PDB file of C-alpha atoms in Angstrom:
ATOM      1  CA  UNK A   1     -25.071 -52.310 -33.845  1.00 59.00           C
ATOM      2  CA  UNK A   2     -21.493 -51.116 -33.435  1.00 68.00           C
ATOM      3  CA  UNK A   3     -20.972 -48.872 -30.829  1.00 71.00           C
ATOM      4  CA  UNK A   4     -18.028 -46.064 -30.790  1.00 70.00           C
ATOM      5  CA  UNK A   5     -15.446 -45.036 -28.121  1.00 77.00           C
ATOM      6  CA  UNK A   6     -15.547 -41.344 -27.573  1.00 78.00           C
ATOM      7  CA  UNK A   7     -17.605 -37.803 -27.816  1.00 79.00           C
ATOM      8  CA  UNK A   8     -19.521 -36.572 -30.889  1.00 86.00           C
ATOM      9  CA  UNK A   9     -18.609 -33.430 -32.436  1.00 88.00           C
ATOM     10  CA  UNK A  10     -22.154 -31.972 -31.173  1.00 91.00           C
ATOM     11  CA  UNK A  11     -20.951 -33.140 -27.577  1.00 88.00           C
ATOM     12  CA  UNK A  12     -17.870 -31.470 -27.429  1.00 90.00           C
ATOM     13  CA  UNK A  13     -18.960 -28.237 -29.283  1.00 93.00           C
ATOM     14  CA  UNK A  14     -21.770 -28.391 -25.962  1.00 93.00           C
ATOM     15  CA  UNK A  15     -19.303 -28.377 -23.431  1.00 93.00           C
ATOM     16  CA  UNK A  16     -16.954 -25.658 -25.164  1.00 94.00           C
ATOM     17  CA  UNK A  17     -19.688 -23.423 -25.137  1.00 94.00           C
ATOM     18  CA  UNK A  18     -20.753 -24.297 -21.658  1.00 94.00           C
ATOM     19  CA  UNK A  19     -17.478 -23.828 -20.416  1.00 94.00           C
ATOM     20  CA  UNK A  20     -16.854 -20.341 -22.418  1.00 93.00           C
ATOM     21  CA  UNK A  21     -20.326 -19.080 -20.810  1.00 92.00           C
ATOM     22  CA  UNK A  22     -18.838 -19.730 -17.482  1.00 92.00           C
ATOM     23  CA  UNK A  23     -15.842 -18.118 -18.046  1.00 88.00           C
ATOM     24  CA  UNK A  24     -17.325 -15.244 -19.290  1.00 89.00           C
ATOM     25  CA  UNK A  25     -19.672 -14.652 -16.109  1.00 89.00           C
ATOM     26  CA  UNK A  26     -17.100 -15.266 -13.652  1.00 86.00           C
ATOM     27  CA  UNK A  27     -14.216 -13.129 -15.194  1.00 88.00           C
ATOM     28  CA  UNK A  28     -15.452  -9.559 -13.902  1.00 88.00           C
ATOM     29  CA  UNK A  29     -15.861 -11.097 -10.229  1.00 88.00           C
ATOM     30  CA  UNK A  30     -12.355 -12.840 -10.567  1.00 91.00           C
ATOM     31  CA  UNK A  31     -11.479  -9.122 -11.505  1.00 92.00           C
ATOM     32  CA  UNK A  32     -12.693  -7.450  -8.871  1.00 91.00           C
ATOM     33  CA  UNK A  33     -11.271 -10.083  -6.369  1.00 93.00           C
ATOM     34  CA  UNK A  34      -7.530  -9.504  -7.534  1.00 93.00           C
ATOM     35  CA  UNK A  35      -8.345  -5.639  -7.103  1.00 94.00           C
ATOM     36  CA  UNK A  36      -9.169  -5.986  -3.842  1.00 93.00           C
ATOM     37  CA  UNK A  37      -6.435  -8.375  -3.061  1.00 94.00           C
ATOM     38  CA  UNK A  38      -3.873  -6.028  -4.105  1.00 94.00           C
ATOM     39  CA  UNK A  39      -5.609  -3.148  -2.113  1.00 94.00           C
ATOM     40  CA  UNK A  40      -5.505  -5.532   1.119  1.00 94.00           C
ATOM     41  CA  UNK A  41      -1.735  -6.171   0.480  1.00 94.00           C
ATOM     42  CA  UNK A  42      -0.750  -2.352   0.158  1.00 94.00           C
ATOM     43  CA  UNK A  43      -3.240  -1.679   3.310  1.00 94.00           C
ATOM     44  CA  UNK A  44      -1.264  -4.250   5.389  1.00 95.00           C
ATOM     45  CA  UNK A  45       2.037  -3.220   4.266  1.00 95.00           C
ATOM     46  CA  UNK A  46       1.204   0.386   4.793  1.00 95.00           C
ATOM     47  CA  UNK A  47      -0.115  -0.215   8.479  1.00 96.00           C
ATOM     48  CA  UNK A  48       3.520  -2.469   8.922  1.00 96.00           C
ATOM     49  CA  UNK A  49       5.262   0.907   8.285  1.00 96.00           C
ATOM     50  CA  UNK A  50       3.582   2.982  10.624  1.00 96.00           C
ATOM     51  CA  UNK A  51       3.813   0.302  13.331  1.00 96.00           C
ATOM     52  CA  UNK A  52       7.246  -0.232  12.593  1.00 96.00           C
ATOM     53  CA  UNK A  53       8.454   3.410  11.988  1.00 96.00           C
ATOM     54  CA  UNK A  54       6.548   4.274  15.156  1.00 95.00           C
ATOM     55  CA  UNK A  55       8.352   1.149  16.973  1.00 94.00           C
ATOM     56  CA  UNK A  56      11.873   2.784  15.791  1.00 95.00           C
ATOM     57  CA  UNK A  57      11.201   6.311  17.181  1.00 95.00           C
ATOM     58  CA  UNK A  58      10.725   4.679  20.730  1.00 95.00           C
ATOM     59  CA  UNK A  59      13.407   2.368  20.365  1.00 95.00           C
ATOM     60  CA  UNK A  60      15.589   5.467  19.152  1.00 94.00           C
ATOM     61  CA  UNK A  61      14.415   7.858  21.585  1.00 93.00           C
ATOM     62  CA  UNK A  62      13.624  10.492  18.868  1.00 86.00           C
ATOM     63  CA  UNK A  63      12.129  13.741  19.653  1.00 91.00           C
ATOM     64  CA  UNK A  64      11.351  13.715  16.215  1.00 95.00           C
ATOM     65  CA  UNK A  65      11.334  11.157  14.262  1.00 95.00           C
ATOM     66  CA  UNK A  66      10.023  11.627  10.508  1.00 96.00           C
ATOM     67  CA  UNK A  67       7.842   9.995   8.728  1.00 96.00           C
ATOM     68  CA  UNK A  68       7.087  10.873   4.810  1.00 95.00           C
ATOM     69  CA  UNK A  69       4.168   9.057   2.930  1.00 94.00           C
ATOM     70  CA  UNK A  70       4.801   9.678  -0.754  1.00 92.00           C
ATOM     71  CA  UNK A  71       3.162   8.898  -4.363  1.00 89.00           C
ATOM     72  CA  UNK A  72       3.314   5.898  -5.533  1.00 79.00           C
ATOM     73  CA  UNK A  73       6.758   4.222  -7.372  1.00 80.00           C
ATOM     74  CA  UNK A  74       6.654   1.230  -9.612  1.00 85.00           C
ATOM     75  CA  UNK A  75       7.332  -1.793  -7.136  1.00 85.00           C
ATOM     76  CA  UNK A  76       6.692   0.433  -4.175  1.00 89.00           C
ATOM     77  CA  UNK A  77       9.079   1.014  -1.239  1.00 91.00           C
ATOM     78  CA  UNK A  78       9.682   0.888   2.325  1.00 92.00           C
ATOM     79  CA  UNK A  79      12.540   2.529   4.152  1.00 93.00           C
ATOM     80  CA  UNK A  80      13.029   2.824   8.022  1.00 94.00           C
ATOM     81  CA  UNK A  81      16.231   4.067   9.300  1.00 93.00           C
ATOM     82  CA  UNK A  82      17.619   5.914  11.968  1.00 93.00           C
ATOM     83  CA  UNK A  83      17.094   9.193  10.655  1.00 93.00           C
ATOM     84  CA  UNK A  84      13.226   8.589   9.212  1.00 94.00           C
ATOM     85  CA  UNK A  85      11.272   6.605   7.498  1.00 96.00           C
ATOM     86  CA  UNK A  86       9.415   6.407   4.340  1.00 96.00           C
ATOM     87  CA  UNK A  87       6.743   4.561   2.674  1.00 95.00           C
ATOM     88  CA  UNK A  88       5.345   4.482  -0.977  1.00 94.00           C
ATOM     89  CA  UNK A  89       2.817   1.719  -2.738  1.00 94.00           C
ATOM     90  CA  UNK A  90       3.314  -0.082  -5.672  1.00 91.00           C
ATOM     91  CA  UNK A  91       1.995   2.735  -8.221  1.00 89.00           C
ATOM     92  CA  UNK A  92       1.304  -0.216 -10.772  1.00 89.00           C
ATOM     93  CA  UNK A  93      -1.722  -1.557  -8.632  1.00 90.00           C
ATOM     94  CA  UNK A  94      -2.742   1.053  -5.912  1.00 93.00           C
ATOM     95  CA  UNK A  95      -2.498   4.997  -5.571  1.00 92.00           C
ATOM     96  CA  UNK A  96      -2.551   6.629  -1.854  1.00 93.00           C
ATOM     97  CA  UNK A  97      -4.525  10.286  -0.550  1.00 92.00           C
ATOM     98  CA  UNK A  98      -3.164  12.014   0.805  1.00 92.00           C
ATOM     99  CA  UNK A  99       0.922  11.924   0.817  1.00 91.00           C
ATOM    100  CA  UNK A 100       2.358  13.850   3.887  1.00 93.00           C
ATOM    101  CA  UNK A 101       4.812  13.948   6.435  1.00 94.00           C
ATOM    102  CA  UNK A 102       4.390  14.321   9.944  1.00 95.00           C
ATOM    103  CA  UNK A 103       6.608  12.967  12.959  1.00 96.00           C
ATOM    104  CA  UNK A 104       6.564  10.539  15.600  1.00 95.00           C
ATOM    105  CA  UNK A 105       8.016  11.436  19.076  1.00 95.00           C
ATOM    106  CA  UNK A 106       9.710   9.520  21.468  1.00 92.00           C
ATOM    107  CA  UNK A 107       6.693   8.111  22.949  1.00 94.00           C
ATOM    108  CA  UNK A 108       4.957   6.921  19.495  1.00 94.00           C
ATOM    109  CA  UNK A 109       2.452   9.563  19.422  1.00 95.00           C
ATOM    110  CA  UNK A 110       2.053  11.862  16.015  1.00 95.00           C
ATOM    111  CA  UNK A 111       2.618  15.785  15.725  1.00 94.00           C
ATOM    112  CA  UNK A 112      -0.941  15.944  13.931  1.00 92.00           C
ATOM    113  CA  UNK A 113      -3.252  18.065  15.663  1.00 89.00           C
ATOM    114  CA  UNK A 114      -6.178  15.088  15.223  1.00 90.00           C
ATOM    115  CA  UNK A 115      -6.168  11.904  13.041  1.00 93.00           C
ATOM    116  CA  UNK A 116      -5.178  11.178   9.271  1.00 94.00           C
ATOM    117  CA  UNK A 117      -7.299   9.708   7.090  1.00 95.00           C
ATOM    118  CA  UNK A 118      -5.515   7.814   4.148  1.00 95.00           C
ATOM    119  CA  UNK A 119      -7.316   6.174   1.405  1.00 95.00           C
ATOM    120  CA  UNK A 120      -5.646   3.297  -0.896  1.00 95.00           C
ATOM    121  CA  UNK A 121      -7.599   2.679  -4.254  1.00 94.00           C
ATOM    122  CA  UNK A 122      -6.796   0.308  -6.633  1.00 94.00           C
ATOM    123  CA  UNK A 123      -5.462   2.309 -10.180  1.00 92.00           C
ATOM    124  CA  UNK A 124      -8.368   0.474 -12.700  1.00 91.00           C
ATOM    125  CA  UNK A 125     -11.039   0.648 -10.141  1.00 92.00           C
ATOM    126  CA  UNK A 126     -11.149   3.812  -8.153  1.00 91.00           C
ATOM    127  CA  UNK A 127     -14.692   2.222  -6.201  1.00 92.00           C
ATOM    128  CA  UNK A 128     -12.021  -0.694  -4.763  1.00 93.00           C
ATOM    129  CA  UNK A 129     -10.290   0.704  -1.710  1.00 94.00           C
ATOM    130  CA  UNK A 130      -9.507   0.780   1.680  1.00 95.00           C
ATOM    131  CA  UNK A 131      -9.283   3.844   4.488  1.00 96.00           C
ATOM    132  CA  UNK A 132      -6.616   3.515   7.053  1.00 96.00           C
ATOM    133  CA  UNK A 133      -7.119   6.246   9.990  1.00 95.00           C
ATOM    134  CA  UNK A 134      -3.714   7.032  12.168  1.00 95.00           C
ATOM    135  CA  UNK A 135      -4.718   8.773  15.240  1.00 94.00           C
ATOM    136  CA  UNK A 136      -2.455  11.261  17.501  1.00 94.00           C
ATOM    137  CA  UNK A 137      -1.436   8.521  19.608  1.00 94.00           C
ATOM    138  CA  UNK A 138      -0.031   6.361  16.717  1.00 93.00           C
ATOM    139  CA  UNK A 139      -2.809   4.106  16.937  1.00 94.00           C
ATOM    140  CA  UNK A 140      -3.697   2.567  13.291  1.00 94.00           C
ATOM    141  CA  UNK A 141      -7.424   1.279  12.233  1.00 94.00           C
ATOM    142  CA  UNK A 142      -8.605   0.033   8.914  1.00 94.00           C
ATOM    143  CA  UNK A 143     -11.688   0.336   7.446  1.00 92.00           C
ATOM    144  CA  UNK A 144     -12.461  -2.537   4.371  1.00 88.00           C
ATOM    145  CA  UNK A 145     -14.248  -1.895   1.224  1.00 81.00           C
ATOM    146  CA  UNK A 146     -14.641   1.990   1.199  1.00 85.00           C
ATOM    147  CA  UNK A 147     -12.991   4.969  -0.394  1.00 87.00           C
ATOM    148  CA  UNK A 148     -14.584   7.606   2.155  1.00 89.00           C
ATOM    149  CA  UNK A 149     -13.101   8.794   5.526  1.00 88.00           C
ATOM    150  CA  UNK A 150     -15.771   8.148   8.119  1.00 82.00           C
TER     151      UNK A 150
END
C-alpha cells in the first residue's frame, strides 16, 4: 500500500470551516472589547486632564482657572496653559456628555454647587461607556461599564 504525505482536500475543508465558525463567534466579543478599551482610554485621558488642570490652578495660584469640556474633535485635544484648560475627546471613538465649563480656585476646588457627572460613551455603541464624577473639592471617581449617573 502506498502512503501519501499531506492532507486530503476534505480534511483541509473541515479545518477551514472550523476556523471560520470560531472567527464568526469571536468577532462580536472582540469588537465589544475594542470599544470598551477605547472608552477606558478616553476616560483615563479625561481624568488625567482634570487632575493636571487642577494642579495647574493650584501651582499658578489662580482664584479662577477656567476649564472647558467641549464636544469631540477628530483625534481629540488637550490644552493646559497658564490662562486655562480645554479638553475634547476623540470624536472618532467616543462622545462626552455634558460639555460645560467650570473654574478651579487656588485650593483646587471647583466653583460648582454640587458634583458633575460626565458620561463617556462609544460612538458606535451607546451601551458601552463609563461615568466620571467630579466633586466640588476637585476629586474624581470613575464608574466602569455604566452609562447612568449614580
